[in-house]
Coordinates of C-alpha atoms in Angstrom, one line a residue:
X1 CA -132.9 -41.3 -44.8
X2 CA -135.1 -39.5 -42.3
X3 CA -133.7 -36.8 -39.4
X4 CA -135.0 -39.8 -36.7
X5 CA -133.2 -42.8 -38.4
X6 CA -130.3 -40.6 -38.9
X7 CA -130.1 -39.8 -35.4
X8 CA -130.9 -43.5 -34.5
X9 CA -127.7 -44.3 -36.2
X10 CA -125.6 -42.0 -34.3
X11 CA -126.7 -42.7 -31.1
X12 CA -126.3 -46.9 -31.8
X13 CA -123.0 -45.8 -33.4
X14 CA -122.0 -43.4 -30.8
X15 CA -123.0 -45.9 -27.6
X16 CA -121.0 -49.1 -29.7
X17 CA -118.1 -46.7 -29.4
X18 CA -118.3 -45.4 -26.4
X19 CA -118.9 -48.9 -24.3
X20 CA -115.8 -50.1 -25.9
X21 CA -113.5 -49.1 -22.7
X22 CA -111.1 -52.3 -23.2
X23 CA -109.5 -50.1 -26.3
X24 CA -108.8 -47.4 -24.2
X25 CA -109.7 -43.5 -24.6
X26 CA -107.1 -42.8 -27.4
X27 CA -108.5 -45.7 -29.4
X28 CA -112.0 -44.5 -28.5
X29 CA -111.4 -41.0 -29.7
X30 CA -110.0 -41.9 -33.1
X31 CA -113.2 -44.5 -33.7
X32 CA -115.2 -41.1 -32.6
X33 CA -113.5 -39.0 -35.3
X34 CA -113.8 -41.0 -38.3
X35 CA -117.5 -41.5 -37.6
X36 CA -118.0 -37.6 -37.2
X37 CA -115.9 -37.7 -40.8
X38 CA -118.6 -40.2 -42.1
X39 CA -121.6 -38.4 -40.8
X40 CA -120.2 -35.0 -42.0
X41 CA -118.5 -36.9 -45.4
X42 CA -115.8 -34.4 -44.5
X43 CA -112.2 -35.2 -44.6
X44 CA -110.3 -33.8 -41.1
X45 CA -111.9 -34.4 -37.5
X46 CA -109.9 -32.8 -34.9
X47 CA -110.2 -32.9 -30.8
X48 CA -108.2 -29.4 -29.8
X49 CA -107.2 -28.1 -26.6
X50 CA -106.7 -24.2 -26.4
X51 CA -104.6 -22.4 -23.8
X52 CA -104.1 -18.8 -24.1
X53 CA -103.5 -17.8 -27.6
X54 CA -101.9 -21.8 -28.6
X55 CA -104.0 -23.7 -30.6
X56 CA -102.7 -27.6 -29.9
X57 CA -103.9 -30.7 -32.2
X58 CA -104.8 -33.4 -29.0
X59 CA -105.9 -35.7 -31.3
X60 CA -106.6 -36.0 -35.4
X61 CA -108.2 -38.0 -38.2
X62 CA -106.9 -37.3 -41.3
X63 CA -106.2 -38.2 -45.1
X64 CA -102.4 -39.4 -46.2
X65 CA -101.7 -36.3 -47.8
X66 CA -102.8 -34.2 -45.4
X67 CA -99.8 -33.4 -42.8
X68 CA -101.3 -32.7 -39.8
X69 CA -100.5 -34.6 -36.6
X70 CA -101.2 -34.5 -32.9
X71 CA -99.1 -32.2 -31.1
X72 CA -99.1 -29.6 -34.0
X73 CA -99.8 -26.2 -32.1
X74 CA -100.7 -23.1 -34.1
X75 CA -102.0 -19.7 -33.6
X76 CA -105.5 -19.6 -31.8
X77 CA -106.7 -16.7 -33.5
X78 CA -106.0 -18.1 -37.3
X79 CA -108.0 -20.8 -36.6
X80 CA -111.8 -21.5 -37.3
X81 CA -112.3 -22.4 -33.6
X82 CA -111.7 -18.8 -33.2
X83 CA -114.9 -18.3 -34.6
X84 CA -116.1 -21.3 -32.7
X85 CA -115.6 -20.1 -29.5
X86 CA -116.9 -16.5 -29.6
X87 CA -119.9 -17.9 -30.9
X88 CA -120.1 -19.9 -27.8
X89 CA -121.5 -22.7 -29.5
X90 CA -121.9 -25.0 -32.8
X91 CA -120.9 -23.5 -35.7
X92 CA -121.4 -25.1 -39.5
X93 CA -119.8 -23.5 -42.6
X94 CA -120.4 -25.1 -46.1
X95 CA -118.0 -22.6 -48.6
X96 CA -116.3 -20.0 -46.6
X97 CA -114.6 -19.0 -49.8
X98 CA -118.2 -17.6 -50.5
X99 CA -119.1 -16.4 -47.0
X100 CA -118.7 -12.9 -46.8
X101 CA -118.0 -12.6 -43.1
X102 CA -115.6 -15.9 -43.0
X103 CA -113.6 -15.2 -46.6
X104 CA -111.3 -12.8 -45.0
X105 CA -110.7 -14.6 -42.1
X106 CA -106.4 -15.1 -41.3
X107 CA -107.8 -19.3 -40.9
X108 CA -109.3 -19.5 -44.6
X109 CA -105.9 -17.8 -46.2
X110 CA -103.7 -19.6 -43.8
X111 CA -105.3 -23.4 -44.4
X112 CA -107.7 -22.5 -47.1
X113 CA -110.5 -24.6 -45.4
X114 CA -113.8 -24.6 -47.2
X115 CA -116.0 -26.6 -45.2
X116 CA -116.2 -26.6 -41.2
X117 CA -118.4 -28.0 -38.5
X118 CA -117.0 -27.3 -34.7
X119 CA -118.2 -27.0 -31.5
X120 CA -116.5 -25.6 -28.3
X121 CA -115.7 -28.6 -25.5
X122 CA -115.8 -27.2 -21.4
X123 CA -114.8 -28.7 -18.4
X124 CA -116.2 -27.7 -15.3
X125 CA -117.0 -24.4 -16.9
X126 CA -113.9 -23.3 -18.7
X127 CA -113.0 -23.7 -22.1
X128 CA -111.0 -26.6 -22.9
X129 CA -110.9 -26.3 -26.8
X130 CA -113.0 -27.6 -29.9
X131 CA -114.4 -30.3 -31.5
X132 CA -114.6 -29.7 -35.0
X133 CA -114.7 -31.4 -38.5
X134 CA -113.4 -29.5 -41.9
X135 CA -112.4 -30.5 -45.4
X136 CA -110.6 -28.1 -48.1
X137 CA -113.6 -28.9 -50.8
X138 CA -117.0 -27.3 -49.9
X139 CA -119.6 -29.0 -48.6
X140 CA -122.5 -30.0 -51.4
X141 CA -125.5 -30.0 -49.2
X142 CA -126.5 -27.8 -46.1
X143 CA -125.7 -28.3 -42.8
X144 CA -128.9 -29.6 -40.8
X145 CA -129.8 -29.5 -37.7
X146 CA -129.8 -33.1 -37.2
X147 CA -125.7 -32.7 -37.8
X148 CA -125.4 -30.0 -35.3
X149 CA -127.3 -32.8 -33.0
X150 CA -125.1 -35.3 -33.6
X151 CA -121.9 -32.7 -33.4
X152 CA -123.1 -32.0 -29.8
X153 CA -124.2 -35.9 -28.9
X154 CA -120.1 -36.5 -29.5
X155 CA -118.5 -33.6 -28.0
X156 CA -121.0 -34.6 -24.4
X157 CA -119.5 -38.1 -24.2
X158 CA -115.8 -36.3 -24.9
X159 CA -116.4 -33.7 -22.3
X160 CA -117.6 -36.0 -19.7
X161 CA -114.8 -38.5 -20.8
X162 CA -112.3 -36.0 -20.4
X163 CA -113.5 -34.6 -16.9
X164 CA -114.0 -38.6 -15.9
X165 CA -110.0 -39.3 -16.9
X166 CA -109.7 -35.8 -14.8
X167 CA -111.3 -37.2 -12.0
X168 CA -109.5 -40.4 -12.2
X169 CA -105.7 -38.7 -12.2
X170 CA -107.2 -36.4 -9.1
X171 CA -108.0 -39.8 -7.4
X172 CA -104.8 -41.3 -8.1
X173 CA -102.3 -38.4 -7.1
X174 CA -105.1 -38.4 -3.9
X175 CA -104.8 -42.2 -3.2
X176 CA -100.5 -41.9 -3.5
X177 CA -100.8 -38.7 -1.2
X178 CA -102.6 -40.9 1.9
X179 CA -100.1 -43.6 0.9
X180 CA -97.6 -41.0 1.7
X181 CA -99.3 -40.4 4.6
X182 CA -100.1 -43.8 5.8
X183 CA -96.1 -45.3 4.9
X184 CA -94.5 -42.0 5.5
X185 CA -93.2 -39.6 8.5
X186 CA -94.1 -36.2 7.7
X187 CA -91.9 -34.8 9.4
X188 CA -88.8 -36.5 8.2
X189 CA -90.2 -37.6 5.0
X190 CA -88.9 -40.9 5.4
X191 CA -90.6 -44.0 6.4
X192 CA -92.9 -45.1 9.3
X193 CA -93.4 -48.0 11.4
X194 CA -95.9 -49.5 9.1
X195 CA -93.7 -48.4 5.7
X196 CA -90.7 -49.5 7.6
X197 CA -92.6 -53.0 8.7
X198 CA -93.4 -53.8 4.8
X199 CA -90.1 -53.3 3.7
X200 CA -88.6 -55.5 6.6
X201 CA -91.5 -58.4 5.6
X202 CA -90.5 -58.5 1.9
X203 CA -86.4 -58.1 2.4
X204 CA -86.4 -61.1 5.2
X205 CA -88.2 -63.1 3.2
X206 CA -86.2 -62.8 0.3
X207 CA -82.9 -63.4 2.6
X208 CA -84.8 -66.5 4.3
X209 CA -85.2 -68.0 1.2
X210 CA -81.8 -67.6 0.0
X211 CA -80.0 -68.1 3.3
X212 CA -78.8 -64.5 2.9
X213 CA -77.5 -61.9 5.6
X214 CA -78.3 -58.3 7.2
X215 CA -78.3 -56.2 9.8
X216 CA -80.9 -54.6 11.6
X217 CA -79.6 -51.0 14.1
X218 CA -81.6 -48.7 16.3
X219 CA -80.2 -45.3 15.9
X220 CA -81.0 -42.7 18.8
X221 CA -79.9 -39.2 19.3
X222 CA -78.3 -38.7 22.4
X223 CA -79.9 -36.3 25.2
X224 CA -82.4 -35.0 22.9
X225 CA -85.0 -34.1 25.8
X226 CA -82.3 -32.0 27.0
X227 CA -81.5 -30.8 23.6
X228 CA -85.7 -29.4 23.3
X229 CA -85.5 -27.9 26.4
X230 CA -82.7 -25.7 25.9
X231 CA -83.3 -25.0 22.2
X232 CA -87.1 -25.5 21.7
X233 CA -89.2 -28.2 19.8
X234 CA -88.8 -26.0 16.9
X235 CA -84.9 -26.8 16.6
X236 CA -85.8 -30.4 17.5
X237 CA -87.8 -31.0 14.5
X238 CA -85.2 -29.5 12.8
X239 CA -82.7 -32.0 14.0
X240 CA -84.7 -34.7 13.4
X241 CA -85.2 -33.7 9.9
X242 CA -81.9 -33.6 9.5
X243 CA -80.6 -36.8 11.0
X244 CA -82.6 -38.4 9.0
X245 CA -80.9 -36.3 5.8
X246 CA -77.9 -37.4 6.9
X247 CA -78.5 -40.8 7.5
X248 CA -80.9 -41.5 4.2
X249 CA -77.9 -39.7 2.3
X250 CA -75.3 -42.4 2.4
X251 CA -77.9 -45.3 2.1
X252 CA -77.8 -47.9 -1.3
X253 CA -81.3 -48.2 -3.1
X254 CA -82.2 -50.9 -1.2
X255 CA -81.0 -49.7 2.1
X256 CA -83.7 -48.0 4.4
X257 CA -84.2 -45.7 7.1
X258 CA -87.3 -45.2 9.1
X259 CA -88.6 -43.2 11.9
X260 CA -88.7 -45.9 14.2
X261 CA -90.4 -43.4 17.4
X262 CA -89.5 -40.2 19.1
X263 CA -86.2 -39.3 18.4
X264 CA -85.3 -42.8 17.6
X265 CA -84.5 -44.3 13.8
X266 CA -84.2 -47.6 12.6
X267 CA -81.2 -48.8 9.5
X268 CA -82.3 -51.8 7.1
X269 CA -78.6 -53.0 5.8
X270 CA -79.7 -56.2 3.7
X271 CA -77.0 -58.2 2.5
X272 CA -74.8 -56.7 5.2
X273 CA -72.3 -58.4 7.7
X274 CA -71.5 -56.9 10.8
X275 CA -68.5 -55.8 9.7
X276 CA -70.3 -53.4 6.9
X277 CA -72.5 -52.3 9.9
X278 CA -69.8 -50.7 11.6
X279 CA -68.5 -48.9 9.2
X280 CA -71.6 -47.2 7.7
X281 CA -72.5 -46.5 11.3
X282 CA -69.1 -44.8 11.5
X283 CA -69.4 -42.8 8.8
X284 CA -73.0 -42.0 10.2
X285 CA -72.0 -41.0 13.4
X286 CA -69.5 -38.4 12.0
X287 CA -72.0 -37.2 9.5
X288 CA -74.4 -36.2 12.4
X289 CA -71.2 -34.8 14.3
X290 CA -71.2 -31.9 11.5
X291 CA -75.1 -30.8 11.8
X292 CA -74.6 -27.1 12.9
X293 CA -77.8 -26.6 14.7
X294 CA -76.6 -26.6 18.8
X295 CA -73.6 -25.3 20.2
X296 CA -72.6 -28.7 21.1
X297 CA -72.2 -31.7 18.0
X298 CA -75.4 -33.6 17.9
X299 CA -74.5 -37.2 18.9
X300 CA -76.4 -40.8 18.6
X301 CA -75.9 -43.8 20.1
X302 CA -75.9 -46.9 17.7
X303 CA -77.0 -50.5 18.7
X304 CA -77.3 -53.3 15.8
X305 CA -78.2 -56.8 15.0
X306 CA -76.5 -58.7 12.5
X307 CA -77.9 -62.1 11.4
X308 CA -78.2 -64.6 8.4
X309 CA -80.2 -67.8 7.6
X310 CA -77.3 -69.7 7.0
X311 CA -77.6 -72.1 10.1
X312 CA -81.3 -72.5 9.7
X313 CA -82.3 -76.5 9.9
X314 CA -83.5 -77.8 6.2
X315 CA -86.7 -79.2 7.5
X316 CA -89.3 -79.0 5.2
X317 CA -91.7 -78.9 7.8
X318 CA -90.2 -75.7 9.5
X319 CA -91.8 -72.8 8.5
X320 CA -90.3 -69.3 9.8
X321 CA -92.3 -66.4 11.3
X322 CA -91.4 -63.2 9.2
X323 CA -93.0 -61.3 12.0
X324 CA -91.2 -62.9 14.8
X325 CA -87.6 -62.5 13.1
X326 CA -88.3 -58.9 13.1
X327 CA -89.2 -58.5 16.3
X328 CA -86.6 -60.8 17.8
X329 CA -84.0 -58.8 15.8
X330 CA -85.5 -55.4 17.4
X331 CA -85.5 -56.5 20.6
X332 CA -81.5 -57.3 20.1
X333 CA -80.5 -54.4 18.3
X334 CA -82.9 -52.5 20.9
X335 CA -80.7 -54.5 24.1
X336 CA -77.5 -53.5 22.0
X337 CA -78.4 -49.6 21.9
X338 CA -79.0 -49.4 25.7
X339 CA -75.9 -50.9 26.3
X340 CA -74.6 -47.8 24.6
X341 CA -76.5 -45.8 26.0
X342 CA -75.5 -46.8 29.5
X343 CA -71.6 -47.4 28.4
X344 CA -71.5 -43.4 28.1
X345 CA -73.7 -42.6 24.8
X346 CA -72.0 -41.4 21.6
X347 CA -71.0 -45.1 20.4
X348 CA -72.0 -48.8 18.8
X349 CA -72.6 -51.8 20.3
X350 CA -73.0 -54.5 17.7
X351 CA -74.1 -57.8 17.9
X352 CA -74.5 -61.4 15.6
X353 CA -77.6 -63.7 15.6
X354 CA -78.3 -66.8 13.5
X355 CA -82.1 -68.1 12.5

């Protein structure tokens, strides 16, 4: 076979393989190794990853009697990538037992390797470790540099693979972060409007559905303007963080609390009656009443709205307005808290509403 159909071969080979992205990376990889171990007609193909002096096995082809697996770490510096990577580039050895520069190396005592192909992988620069191919028999022919072409045609598709699945978990951590950002107060780390509205879209649809119950409360704390101007907006934040500690602390799973504006929080109860309301609220008010931040406690005045679908008219015509139920219960529990607040502040007002 000729250098140029030999090379043809690889590159049809390596391009089959590499468009084959429904069998995933690790699936990809393996199919990549055992071709290197056909090209080579060499019996181990290893990807490696090299931190510091650890030498880890990321991924490996090998024969049954052969007990290496992925995830075996060794020394870095008894290792033929050793060799690789100060040569900073392909390296091919067909009896190292014979070599007179390699035969005392700790790797050919330790493993007693006699054949070796290898190449150092980088990403964005740095070394990330080695692809390399070995076999304890030596190798019957030379090394050509046709092999040394198709060594580097597979560790290019790995690197760029490898920085690509990089990319993609930068992305992803990137896309969660502006979720975060977009559902999230980041101040008080817990929910926004707009992460507050989804949960209150999905919850009262579910309770619709099954004529279920909860209870909906605005939570505000009590003179906080006056509370800024004597401490500063520094200890303001602070108490806001930690209202929202306290109130996120006592909460089920499937509770929630939400920044609802300014100093002002919203409680999600779901399958809550009034009479539950009252008594997390309680326990809530007392909870803030121990926040050591001010010389006086730190109060809040509560106001809820308790409701259920069990009234609702079984017309299958009728169809409810998630959007309007949460308003309307805002609005109520938003009337109930300013009757607190004008009855003297530092108390609950509760109230009941059917759908």
């Amino acid at each position: 076979m000729t250098n140029k159909s030999s090379s043809e071969l690889v590159i049809r080979r390596l391009y089959q393989i590499t468009q084959s992205h429904h069998q995933g990376f690790e699936q990809q990889l393996s199919e990549l190794l055992k071709m290197g171990l056909e090209r080579f007609e060499l019996d181990i193909g290893i990807l490696s990853n090299i931190e510091g002096d650890n030498y880890l096995v990321e991924h490996c082809v090998t024969p049954d009697d052969v007990s290496l697996k992925s995830g075996d770490c060794f020394d870095f510096g008894e290792s033929y990538c050793n060799i690789t990577c100060k040569a900073k580039g392909p390296i091919s050895i067909e009896h190292m037992g014979k070599d007179d520069k390699y035969a005392s190396h700790p790797a050919y005592k330790a493993f007693g390797l006699e054949s070796y192909i290898g190449i150092p992988l980088r990403l964005n620069g740095q070394l990330y470790g080695t692809l390399n191919f070995s076999s304890p028999k030596p190798y019957t022919r030379h090394f050509k540099e046709v092999d040394i072409d198709a060594l580097q045609l597979m560790a290019s598709w790995i690197e760029v693979e490898l920085i690509r699945r990089e990319q993609e978990q930068q992305l992803k951590a990137l896309n969660e972060e502006l979720r975060q950002l977009a559902d999230f107060d980041s101040l008080t780390e817990i929910p926004n409007r707009r992460g507050m509205r989804k949960t209150l879209q999905k919850d009262i649809n579910r309770l619709s559905r099954v004529k279920g119950q909860g209870t909906l409360a605005l939570i505000d704390i009590d003179n906080f303007k006056q509370l800024n101007d004597a401490y500063g907006h520094q200890t303001g934040d602070q108490a806001l963080a930690e209202v929202a500690k306290v109130i996120n602390s006592g909460l089920r799973d499937y509770d929630l609390v939400a920044r609802f504006g300014g100093e002002e929080f919203l409680l999600w109860l779901p399958d809550t009656q009034e009479s539950g309301c009252q008594k997390v609220s309680r326990r809530i008010m007392n909870d803030i009443g121990q926040i050591k931040l001010t010389n006086n406690p730190i109060t809040v005045s509560i106001g809820s709205c308790s409701f259920d679908f069990k009234a609702m008219l079984h017309h299958s015509s009728r169809s409810l307005n998630i959007d309007k139920i949460i308003d309307d219960a805002i609005s109520i529990a938003d009337n109930a808290l300013y009757d607190a607040k004008a009855q003297g502040r530092n108390r609950l007002i509760t109230t009941e509403h059917q759908f």
